[in-house]
Protein backbone atom coordinates (compact mmCIF):
# COMPACT_ATOMS: atom_id res chain seq x y z
CA MET A 1 0.00 0.00 0.00
CA ASN A 2 1.18 3.49 -0.78
CA LEU A 3 -0.20 7.04 -0.60
CA PRO A 4 -1.99 6.95 -3.99
CA ASN A 5 -3.74 3.71 -3.02
CA TYR A 6 -4.82 5.19 0.31
CA ILE A 7 -6.22 8.21 -1.53
CA THR A 8 -8.15 5.87 -3.84
CA LEU A 9 -9.52 3.96 -0.83
CA PHE A 10 -10.54 7.30 0.71
CA ARG A 11 -12.56 8.02 -2.46
CA ILE A 12 -14.34 4.69 -2.04
CA VAL A 13 -15.09 5.49 1.60
CA LEU A 14 -16.64 8.83 0.56
CA ILE A 15 -19.28 7.09 -1.59
CA PRO A 16 -21.69 6.03 1.19
CA PHE A 17 -21.40 9.49 2.75
CA PHE A 18 -22.32 11.08 -0.58
CA VAL A 19 -25.34 8.78 -1.00
CA TYR A 20 -26.47 9.38 2.60
CA LEU A 21 -26.22 13.15 2.21
CA MET A 22 -28.21 13.03 -1.03
CA ILE A 23 -30.95 10.83 0.37
CA TYR A 24 -31.46 13.10 3.36
CA GLY A 25 -31.39 16.29 1.31
CA TYR A 26 -28.03 17.71 2.36
CA TYR A 27 -27.25 18.68 -1.23
CA ARG A 28 -24.54 21.23 -0.52
CA ALA A 29 -22.66 18.80 1.70
CA ALA A 30 -23.16 16.09 -0.93
CA LEU A 31 -21.74 18.43 -3.58
CA LEU A 32 -18.71 19.09 -1.38
CA VAL A 33 -18.13 15.36 -0.78
CA PHE A 34 -18.51 14.64 -4.50
CA VAL A 35 -16.05 17.39 -5.46
CA ILE A 36 -13.55 16.05 -2.90
CA ALA A 37 -13.97 12.58 -4.45
CA CYS A 38 -13.33 14.06 -7.91
CA VAL A 39 -10.20 15.82 -6.67
CA THR A 40 -8.89 12.59 -5.15
CA ASP A 41 -9.41 10.93 -8.54
CA ALA A 42 -6.98 13.37 -10.13
CA LEU A 43 -4.67 13.45 -7.12
CA ASP A 44 -4.02 9.72 -6.70
CA GLY A 45 -2.98 9.23 -10.32
CA MET A 46 -0.82 12.34 -10.36
CA ILE A 47 1.01 11.34 -7.17
CA ALA A 48 1.47 7.77 -8.41
CA ARG A 49 3.05 8.97 -11.66
CA LEU A 50 5.19 11.72 -10.12
CA THR A 51 6.56 9.50 -7.36
CA ASN A 52 6.77 6.35 -9.49
CA GLN A 53 4.38 4.53 -7.15
CA ILE A 54 2.20 2.90 -9.79
CA THR A 55 1.12 -0.52 -8.52
CA GLU A 56 -1.06 -3.36 -9.80
CA LEU A 57 -3.38 -2.74 -6.85
CA GLY A 58 -3.69 0.93 -7.80
CA ALA A 59 -4.24 0.06 -11.46
CA PHE A 60 -7.18 -2.10 -10.32
CA LEU A 61 -8.53 0.08 -7.50
CA ASP A 62 -8.55 3.43 -9.31
CA PRO A 63 -10.93 2.49 -12.14
CA MET A 64 -13.07 0.48 -9.71
CA ALA A 65 -13.32 3.51 -7.42
CA ASP A 66 -14.31 5.63 -10.43
CA LYS A 67 -16.99 3.15 -11.45
CA LEU A 68 -18.36 2.85 -7.91
CA LEU A 69 -18.46 6.63 -7.49
CA ILE A 70 -20.05 7.29 -10.87
CA LEU A 71 -22.57 4.46 -10.66
CA SER A 72 -23.57 5.39 -7.10
CA ALA A 73 -23.97 9.03 -8.06
CA PHE A 74 -25.93 8.33 -11.26
CA VAL A 75 -28.29 5.84 -9.59
CA THR A 76 -28.85 8.15 -6.62
CA LEU A 77 -29.51 11.14 -8.87
CA VAL A 78 -31.95 9.25 -11.08
CA LEU A 79 -33.84 7.99 -8.04
CA MET A 80 -34.11 11.59 -6.87
CA ASP A 81 -35.29 12.69 -10.34
CA MET A 82 -32.18 14.82 -10.96
CA LEU A 83 -30.95 12.92 -14.02
CA PRO A 84 -32.89 11.29 -16.86
CA VAL A 85 -33.43 7.55 -16.61
CA TRP A 86 -32.22 6.93 -20.18
CA LEU A 87 -28.81 8.45 -19.40
CA VAL A 88 -28.37 6.32 -16.30
CA ILE A 89 -29.32 3.21 -18.28
CA VAL A 90 -26.60 4.04 -20.85
CA VAL A 91 -23.95 4.64 -18.16
CA VAL A 92 -24.82 1.61 -16.02
CA SER A 93 -25.22 -0.73 -19.01
CA ARG A 94 -21.82 0.24 -20.42
CA ASP A 95 -20.09 -0.40 -17.11
CA ILE A 96 -21.84 -3.75 -16.59
CA ILE A 97 -20.85 -4.83 -20.11
CA LEU A 98 -17.23 -3.76 -19.55
CA VAL A 99 -16.93 -5.54 -16.21
CA LEU A 100 -18.55 -8.72 -17.56
CA GLY A 101 -16.27 -8.56 -20.61
CA ALA A 102 -13.17 -8.20 -18.45
CA VAL A 103 -14.28 -11.13 -16.29
CA ALA A 104 -14.98 -13.23 -19.39
CA ILE A 105 -11.56 -12.42 -20.86
CA ARG A 106 -9.83 -13.39 -17.60
CA PHE A 107 -12.04 -16.45 -17.11
CA THR A 108 -11.09 -17.78 -20.55
CA GLY A 109 -7.42 -17.53 -19.63
CA HIS A 110 -6.53 -14.46 -21.65
CA ARG A 111 -4.15 -11.91 -20.18
CA PHE A 112 -4.70 -8.21 -20.52
CA THR A 113 -4.12 -5.00 -18.66
CA ALA A 114 -7.00 -2.56 -18.58
CA ARG A 115 -5.67 0.71 -19.96
CA PRO A 116 -7.97 3.68 -20.27
CA SER A 117 -8.26 5.22 -23.71
CA LEU A 118 -8.50 8.93 -24.39
CA VAL A 119 -12.22 8.49 -25.15
CA GLY A 120 -12.60 6.51 -21.90
CA LYS A 121 -10.93 9.26 -19.89
CA ALA A 122 -13.09 11.90 -21.56
CA THR A 123 -16.14 9.79 -20.73
CA THR A 124 -15.18 9.68 -17.05
CA VAL A 125 -14.65 13.44 -17.00
CA LEU A 126 -18.00 14.07 -18.70
CA GLN A 127 -19.78 11.74 -16.28
CA LEU A 128 -18.21 13.49 -13.29
CA VAL A 129 -19.09 16.91 -14.74
CA THR A 130 -22.67 15.75 -15.36
CA VAL A 131 -23.09 14.76 -11.72
CA THR A 132 -21.35 17.89 -10.46
CA LEU A 133 -23.51 20.23 -12.56
CA ALA A 134 -26.68 18.37 -11.57
CA LEU A 135 -25.71 18.97 -7.94
CA VAL A 136 -24.80 22.62 -8.57
CA LEU A 137 -28.14 23.24 -10.30
CA THR A 138 -29.96 21.51 -7.45
CA ASN A 139 -28.13 23.61 -4.86
CA PHE A 140 -28.94 26.86 -6.60
CA GLY A 141 -32.56 26.07 -7.43
CA ALA A 142 -32.16 25.84 -11.19
CA GLY A 143 -33.83 23.21 -13.32
CA SER A 144 -31.97 20.52 -15.18
CA GLY A 145 -33.36 21.57 -18.57
CA GLN A 146 -30.14 23.43 -19.30
CA MET A 147 -28.22 20.18 -19.17
CA ALA A 148 -29.73 18.40 -22.20
CA VAL A 149 -26.65 18.99 -24.36
CA LEU A 150 -24.38 17.69 -21.61
CA HIS A 151 -26.60 14.62 -21.16
CA TRP A 152 -26.45 13.78 -24.87
CA THR A 153 -22.71 14.45 -25.06
CA THR A 154 -22.08 12.25 -22.02
CA ALA A 155 -24.24 9.50 -23.52
CA ALA A 156 -22.41 9.71 -26.87
CA PHE A 157 -18.97 9.47 -25.24
CA THR A 158 -20.18 6.68 -22.95
CA LEU A 159 -21.39 4.68 -25.95
CA ALA A 160 -18.26 5.43 -28.00
CA SER A 161 -15.93 4.35 -25.20
CA GLY A 162 -18.00 1.23 -24.59
CA ILE A 163 -17.75 0.26 -28.24
CA GLN A 164 -14.02 0.99 -28.22
CA TYR A 165 -13.42 -1.18 -25.13
CA VAL A 166 -15.53 -4.04 -26.53
CA ALA A 167 -13.51 -3.86 -29.76
CA ARG A 168 -10.29 -4.01 -27.72
CA GLY A 169 -11.55 -7.04 -25.82
CA THR A 170 -12.59 -8.77 -29.02
CA GLN A 171 -9.15 -8.06 -30.47
CA ILE A 172 -7.44 -9.55 -27.39
CA VAL A 173 -9.46 -12.74 -27.62
CA GLY A 174 -9.05 -12.93 -31.42
CA HIS A 175 -5.29 -12.25 -31.22
CA ASP A 176 -4.77 -14.98 -28.63
CA ARG A 177 -6.65 -17.50 -30.79
CA ALA A 178 -4.43 -16.75 -33.78
């Protein structure tokens, strides 16, 4: 364990606090917790790279922490009618497909290292921005109608990255067979 991994674990620990604060209507506190979680996402990777502390555990934990944070936030926000259901279905479905694909690749004996693509990183940023802006609009009494373009952009990137990762997985399995 190293500092970047502890920071990633801290992000995971923040998730139930975020959900609790949302459920009980403490939206400003929830926004603060979510922003702290987003900052830790950038911080852990930066520290790991700068101090050469990249580990296999960190390479696994960081994307899992991202997925847990994003999925928890999206599901909570849709249940509270702050995000459209269709967008949450796109985000959750993509992540389920990716996790099942990774498990299937490992289960069939293929080796691979999950590396985020540029589109995948942009997707994560857009998803985090979508949640953050939904919380900002909620805190300042504005409607979510202004977010339609962001919703569609987030959905498009989510789909594009999902297709890209499925293509990578198919290539790994096909390459190993050849």
